Short mmCIF file of C-alpha atoms in Angstrom, two decimals:
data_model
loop_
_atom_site.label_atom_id
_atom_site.label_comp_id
_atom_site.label_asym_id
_atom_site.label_seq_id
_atom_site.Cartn_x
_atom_site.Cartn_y
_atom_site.Cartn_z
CA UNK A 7 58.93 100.04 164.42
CA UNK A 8 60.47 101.88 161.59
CA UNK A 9 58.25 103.64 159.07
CA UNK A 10 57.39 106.81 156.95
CA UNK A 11 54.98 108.90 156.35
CA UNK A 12 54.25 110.69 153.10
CA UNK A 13 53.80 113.76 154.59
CA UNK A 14 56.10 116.08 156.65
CA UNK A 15 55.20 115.56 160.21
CA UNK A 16 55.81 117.77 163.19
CA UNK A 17 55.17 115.89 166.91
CA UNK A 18 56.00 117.37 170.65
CA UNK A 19 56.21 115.13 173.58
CA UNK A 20 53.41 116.78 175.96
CA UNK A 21 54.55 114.17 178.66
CA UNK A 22 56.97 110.69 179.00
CA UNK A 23 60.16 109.42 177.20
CA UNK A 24 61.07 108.26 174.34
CA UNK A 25 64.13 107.18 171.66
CA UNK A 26 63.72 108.75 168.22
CA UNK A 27 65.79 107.26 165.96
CA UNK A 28 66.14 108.37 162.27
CA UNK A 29 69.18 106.71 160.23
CA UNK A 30 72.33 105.85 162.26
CA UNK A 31 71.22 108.57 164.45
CA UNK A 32 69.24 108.33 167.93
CA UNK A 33 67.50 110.98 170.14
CA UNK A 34 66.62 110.91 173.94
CA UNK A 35 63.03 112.88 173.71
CA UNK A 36 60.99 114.19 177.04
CA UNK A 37 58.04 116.53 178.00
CA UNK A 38 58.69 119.51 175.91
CA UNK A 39 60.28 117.98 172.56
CA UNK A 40 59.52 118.42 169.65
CA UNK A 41 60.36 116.65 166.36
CA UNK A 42 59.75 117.42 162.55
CA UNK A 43 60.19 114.34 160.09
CA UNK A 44 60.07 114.99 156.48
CA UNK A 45 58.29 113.29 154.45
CA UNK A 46 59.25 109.56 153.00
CA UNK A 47 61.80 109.62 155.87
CA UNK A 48 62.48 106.45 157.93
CA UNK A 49 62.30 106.69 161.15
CA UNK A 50 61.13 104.81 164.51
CA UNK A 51 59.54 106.62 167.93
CA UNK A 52 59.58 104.17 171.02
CA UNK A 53 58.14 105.62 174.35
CA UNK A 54 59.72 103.76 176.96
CA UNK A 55 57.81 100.56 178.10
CA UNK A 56 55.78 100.56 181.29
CA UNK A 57 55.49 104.22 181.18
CA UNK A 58 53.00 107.18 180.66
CA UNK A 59 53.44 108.22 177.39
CA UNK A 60 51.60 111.64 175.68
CA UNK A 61 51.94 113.33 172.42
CA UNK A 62 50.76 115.65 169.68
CA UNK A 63 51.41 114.84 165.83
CA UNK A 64 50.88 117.16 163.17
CA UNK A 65 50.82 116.35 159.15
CA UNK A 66 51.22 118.65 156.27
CA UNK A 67 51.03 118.26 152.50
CA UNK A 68 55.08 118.68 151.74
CA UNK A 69 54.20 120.26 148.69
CA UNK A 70 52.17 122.88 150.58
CA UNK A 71 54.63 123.40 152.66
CA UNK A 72 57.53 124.04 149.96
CA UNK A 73 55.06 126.23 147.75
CA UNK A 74 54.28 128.51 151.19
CA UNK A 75 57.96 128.96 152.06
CA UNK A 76 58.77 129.63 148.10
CA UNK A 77 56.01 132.31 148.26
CA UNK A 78 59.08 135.10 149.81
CA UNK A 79 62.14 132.37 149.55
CA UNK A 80 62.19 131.07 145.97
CA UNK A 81 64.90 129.48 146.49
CA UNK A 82 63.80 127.54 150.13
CA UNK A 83 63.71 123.61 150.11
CA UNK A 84 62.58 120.94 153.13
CA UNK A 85 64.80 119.75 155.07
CA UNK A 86 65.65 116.22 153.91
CA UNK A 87 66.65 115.63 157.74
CA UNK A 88 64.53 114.98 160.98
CA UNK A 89 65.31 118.00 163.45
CA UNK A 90 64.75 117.85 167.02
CA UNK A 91 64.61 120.62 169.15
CA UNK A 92 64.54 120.79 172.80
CA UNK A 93 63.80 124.70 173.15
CA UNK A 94 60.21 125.21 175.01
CA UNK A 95 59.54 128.26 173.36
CA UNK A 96 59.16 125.77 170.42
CA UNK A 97 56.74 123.40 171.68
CA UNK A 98 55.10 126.50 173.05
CA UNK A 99 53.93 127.66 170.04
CA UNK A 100 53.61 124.26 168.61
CA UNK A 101 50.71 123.34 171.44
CA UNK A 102 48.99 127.08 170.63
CA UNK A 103 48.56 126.35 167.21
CA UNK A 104 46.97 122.93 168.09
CA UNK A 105 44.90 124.58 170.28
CA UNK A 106 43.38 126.74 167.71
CA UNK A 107 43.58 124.06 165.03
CA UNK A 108 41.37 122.09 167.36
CA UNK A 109 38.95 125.29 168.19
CA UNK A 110 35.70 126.07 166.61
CA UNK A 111 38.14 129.35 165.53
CA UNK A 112 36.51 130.73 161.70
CA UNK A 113 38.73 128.41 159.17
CA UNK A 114 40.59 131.44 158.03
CA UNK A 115 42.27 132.18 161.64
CA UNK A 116 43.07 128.80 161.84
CA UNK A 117 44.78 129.20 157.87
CA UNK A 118 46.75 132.63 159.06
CA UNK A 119 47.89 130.22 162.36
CA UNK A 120 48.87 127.98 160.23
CA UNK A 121 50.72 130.20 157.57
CA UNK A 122 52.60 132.11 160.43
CA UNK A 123 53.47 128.84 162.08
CA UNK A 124 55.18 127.03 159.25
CA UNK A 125 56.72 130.13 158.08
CA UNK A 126 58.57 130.73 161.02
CA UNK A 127 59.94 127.48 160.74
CA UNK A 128 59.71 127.26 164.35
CA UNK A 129 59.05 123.62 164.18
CA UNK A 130 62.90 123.55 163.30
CA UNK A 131 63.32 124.91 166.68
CA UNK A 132 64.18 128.95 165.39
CA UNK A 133 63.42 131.17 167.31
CA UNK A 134 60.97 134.33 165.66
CA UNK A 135 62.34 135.77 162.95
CA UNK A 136 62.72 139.87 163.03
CA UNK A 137 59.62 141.82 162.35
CA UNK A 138 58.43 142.36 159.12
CA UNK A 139 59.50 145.33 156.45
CA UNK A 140 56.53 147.53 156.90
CA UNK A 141 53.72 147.41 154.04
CA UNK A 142 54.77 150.34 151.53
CA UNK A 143 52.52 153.61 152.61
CA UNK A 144 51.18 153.70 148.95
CA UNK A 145 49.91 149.88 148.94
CA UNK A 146 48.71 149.94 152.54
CA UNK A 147 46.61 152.54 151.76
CA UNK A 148 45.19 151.10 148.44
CA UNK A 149 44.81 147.44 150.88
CA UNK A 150 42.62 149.56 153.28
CA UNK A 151 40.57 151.34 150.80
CA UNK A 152 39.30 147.97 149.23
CA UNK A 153 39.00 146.52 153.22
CA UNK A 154 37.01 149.32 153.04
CA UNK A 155 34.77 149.14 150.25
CA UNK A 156 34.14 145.83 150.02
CA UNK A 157 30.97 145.62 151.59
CA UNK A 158 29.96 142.40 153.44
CA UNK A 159 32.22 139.93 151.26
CA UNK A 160 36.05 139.33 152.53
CA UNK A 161 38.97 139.79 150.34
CA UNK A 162 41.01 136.38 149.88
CA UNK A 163 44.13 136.87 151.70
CA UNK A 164 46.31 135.51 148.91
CA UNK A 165 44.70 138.74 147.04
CA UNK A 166 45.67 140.60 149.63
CA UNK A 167 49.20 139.44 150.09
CA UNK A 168 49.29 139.97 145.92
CA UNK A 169 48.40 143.44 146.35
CA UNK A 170 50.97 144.14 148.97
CA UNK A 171 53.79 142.48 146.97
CA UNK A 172 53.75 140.16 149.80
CA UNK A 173 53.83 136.41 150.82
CA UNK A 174 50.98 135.32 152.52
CA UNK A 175 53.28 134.95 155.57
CA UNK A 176 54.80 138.61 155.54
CA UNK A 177 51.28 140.14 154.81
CA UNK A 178 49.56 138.69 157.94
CA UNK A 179 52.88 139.83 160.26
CA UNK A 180 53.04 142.87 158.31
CA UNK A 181 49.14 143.94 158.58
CA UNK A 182 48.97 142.82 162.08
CA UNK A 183 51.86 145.08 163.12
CA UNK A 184 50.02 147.82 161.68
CA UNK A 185 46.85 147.65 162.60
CA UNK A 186 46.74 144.94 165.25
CA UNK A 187 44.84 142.58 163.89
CA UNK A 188 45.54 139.40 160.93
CA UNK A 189 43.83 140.57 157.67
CA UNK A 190 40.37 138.24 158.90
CA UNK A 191 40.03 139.87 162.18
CA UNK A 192 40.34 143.07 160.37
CA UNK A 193 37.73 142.29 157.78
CA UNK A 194 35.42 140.67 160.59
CA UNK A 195 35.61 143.38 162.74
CA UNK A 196 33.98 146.01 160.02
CA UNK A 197 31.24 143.34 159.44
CA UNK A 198 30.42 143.27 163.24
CA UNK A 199 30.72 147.54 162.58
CA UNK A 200 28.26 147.20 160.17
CA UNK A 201 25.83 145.16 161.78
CA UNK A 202 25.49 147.17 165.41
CA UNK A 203 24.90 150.16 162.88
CA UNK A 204 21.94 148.02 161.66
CA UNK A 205 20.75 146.76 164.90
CA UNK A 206 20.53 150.08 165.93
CA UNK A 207 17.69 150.78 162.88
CA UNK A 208 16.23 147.72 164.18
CA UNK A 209 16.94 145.63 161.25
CA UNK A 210 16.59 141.69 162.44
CA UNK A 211 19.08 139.56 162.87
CA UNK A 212 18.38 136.53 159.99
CA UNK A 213 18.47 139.60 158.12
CA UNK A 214 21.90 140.94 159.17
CA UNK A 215 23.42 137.58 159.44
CA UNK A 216 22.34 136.93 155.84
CA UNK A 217 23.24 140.30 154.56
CA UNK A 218 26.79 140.26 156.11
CA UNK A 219 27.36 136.72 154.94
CA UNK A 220 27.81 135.44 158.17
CA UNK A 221 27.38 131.11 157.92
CA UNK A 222 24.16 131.57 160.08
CA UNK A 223 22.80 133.79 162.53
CA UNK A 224 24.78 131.41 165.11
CA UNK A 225 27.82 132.10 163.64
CA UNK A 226 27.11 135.83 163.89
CA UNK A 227 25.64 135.62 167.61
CA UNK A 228 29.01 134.15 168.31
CA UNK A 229 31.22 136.85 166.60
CA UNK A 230 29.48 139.55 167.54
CA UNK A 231 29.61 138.69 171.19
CA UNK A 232 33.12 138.14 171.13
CA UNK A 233 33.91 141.79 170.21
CA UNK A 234 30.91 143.45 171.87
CA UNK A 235 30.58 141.57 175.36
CA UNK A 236 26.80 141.23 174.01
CA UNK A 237 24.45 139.12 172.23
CA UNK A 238 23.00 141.04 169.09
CA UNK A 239 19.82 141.03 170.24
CA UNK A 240 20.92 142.25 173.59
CA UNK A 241 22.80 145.26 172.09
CA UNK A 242 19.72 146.05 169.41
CA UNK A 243 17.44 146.26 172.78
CA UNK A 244 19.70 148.74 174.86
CA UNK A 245 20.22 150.77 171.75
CA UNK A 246 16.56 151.40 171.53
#
């Protein structure tokens, strides 16, 4: 059945066939497809009858998306087309962002994900863009200084990407190809610095988790783990 949506919508086909059709125009889709419609565009998605049929949909706010892509193309505008790409490396990345979207990942990995994935604009089926101009010496340095001395409170990475000169989509590729790590990784690995420096005076860990404004002491259990291979209070009892 025809019908919009008044967002812009990105689907693969995980498994199954189907005809696409958008306008006069029609599109065989399989296992690997994957589709963007924009938003307030017609269109109709019929999976073959009598047959297995699996897929993953995706909806953003099309003003979100236009005010991203205008962040470091002031000039960039949504396609006012459906696109349909057949290239796996596409619905690769496509089914890793889902993944994480769909993770108990911190809310701000899940917004970098998001950022790098719609500013790719893989979802039109491109491949990666080149890497990233560098971060200027002078502002990477003044960007690590505040990382730095911030204490236990992150730095907004739209402040970040302001202080670099940066969209929010060339900061995270730019910071990440010099240090590693997105801008939240960065800023949660010198909390979970922090805190095995306090373990190690014994501190407790409400305390810590509280201090280093971690949700709750669950939330820091889990982080800390991940980079440590050990619970907090595991770590705080070999250190003494």
């Amino acid at each position: 059945m025809t019908h919009t949506h008044d967002t812009m919508s990105i689907g693969t086909v995980d498994s199954g066939h189907s005809t696409f059709t958008c306008g006069d125009t029609s599109y065989r889709l399989a296992a690997g497809s994957l589709v963007m419609v924009p938003a307030h565009c017609a269109h109709a998605c019929n999976p073959d009858s009598d047959a297995a049929w699996s897929y993953q949909m995706l909806h953003l706010d099309a003003q979100w998306v236009r005010a991203l892509l205008a962040e470091h193309d002031g000039d960039a505008a949504l396609p006012d087309h459906a696109a349909v790409s057949h290239a796996l490396p596409a619905y690769q990345r496509f089914c890793e962002l889902n993944d994480l979207l769909f993770s108990d990942a911190a809310p701000a990995d899940k917004e970098s994900a998001l950022i790098l994935y719609v500013g790719s604009r893989s979802w039109l089926g491109l491949p990666l863009a080149a890497p990233p101009p560098p971060l200027v010496p002078h502002r990477f340095q003044h960007i690590m200084a505040a990382l730095h001395e911030s204490g236990n409170h992150d730095i907004s990475l739209a402040a970040l990407a302001d202080m670099a000169g940066m969209s929010r989509y060339q900061f995270i590729r730019a910071f990440r190809a010099a240090t590693g790590m997105t801008p939240h990784a960065y800023q949660l690995d010198l909390r979970i610095l922090h805190a095995r420096q306090l373990l190690r005076r014994g501190q407790s860990l409400s305390r810590i988790a509280q201090d280093l404004g971690f949700a709750d002491q669950s939330h820091f259990q889990r982080a800390f783990k991940q980079r440590v291979a050990a619970t907090p209070g595991l770590y705080q009892r070999s250190s003494g």
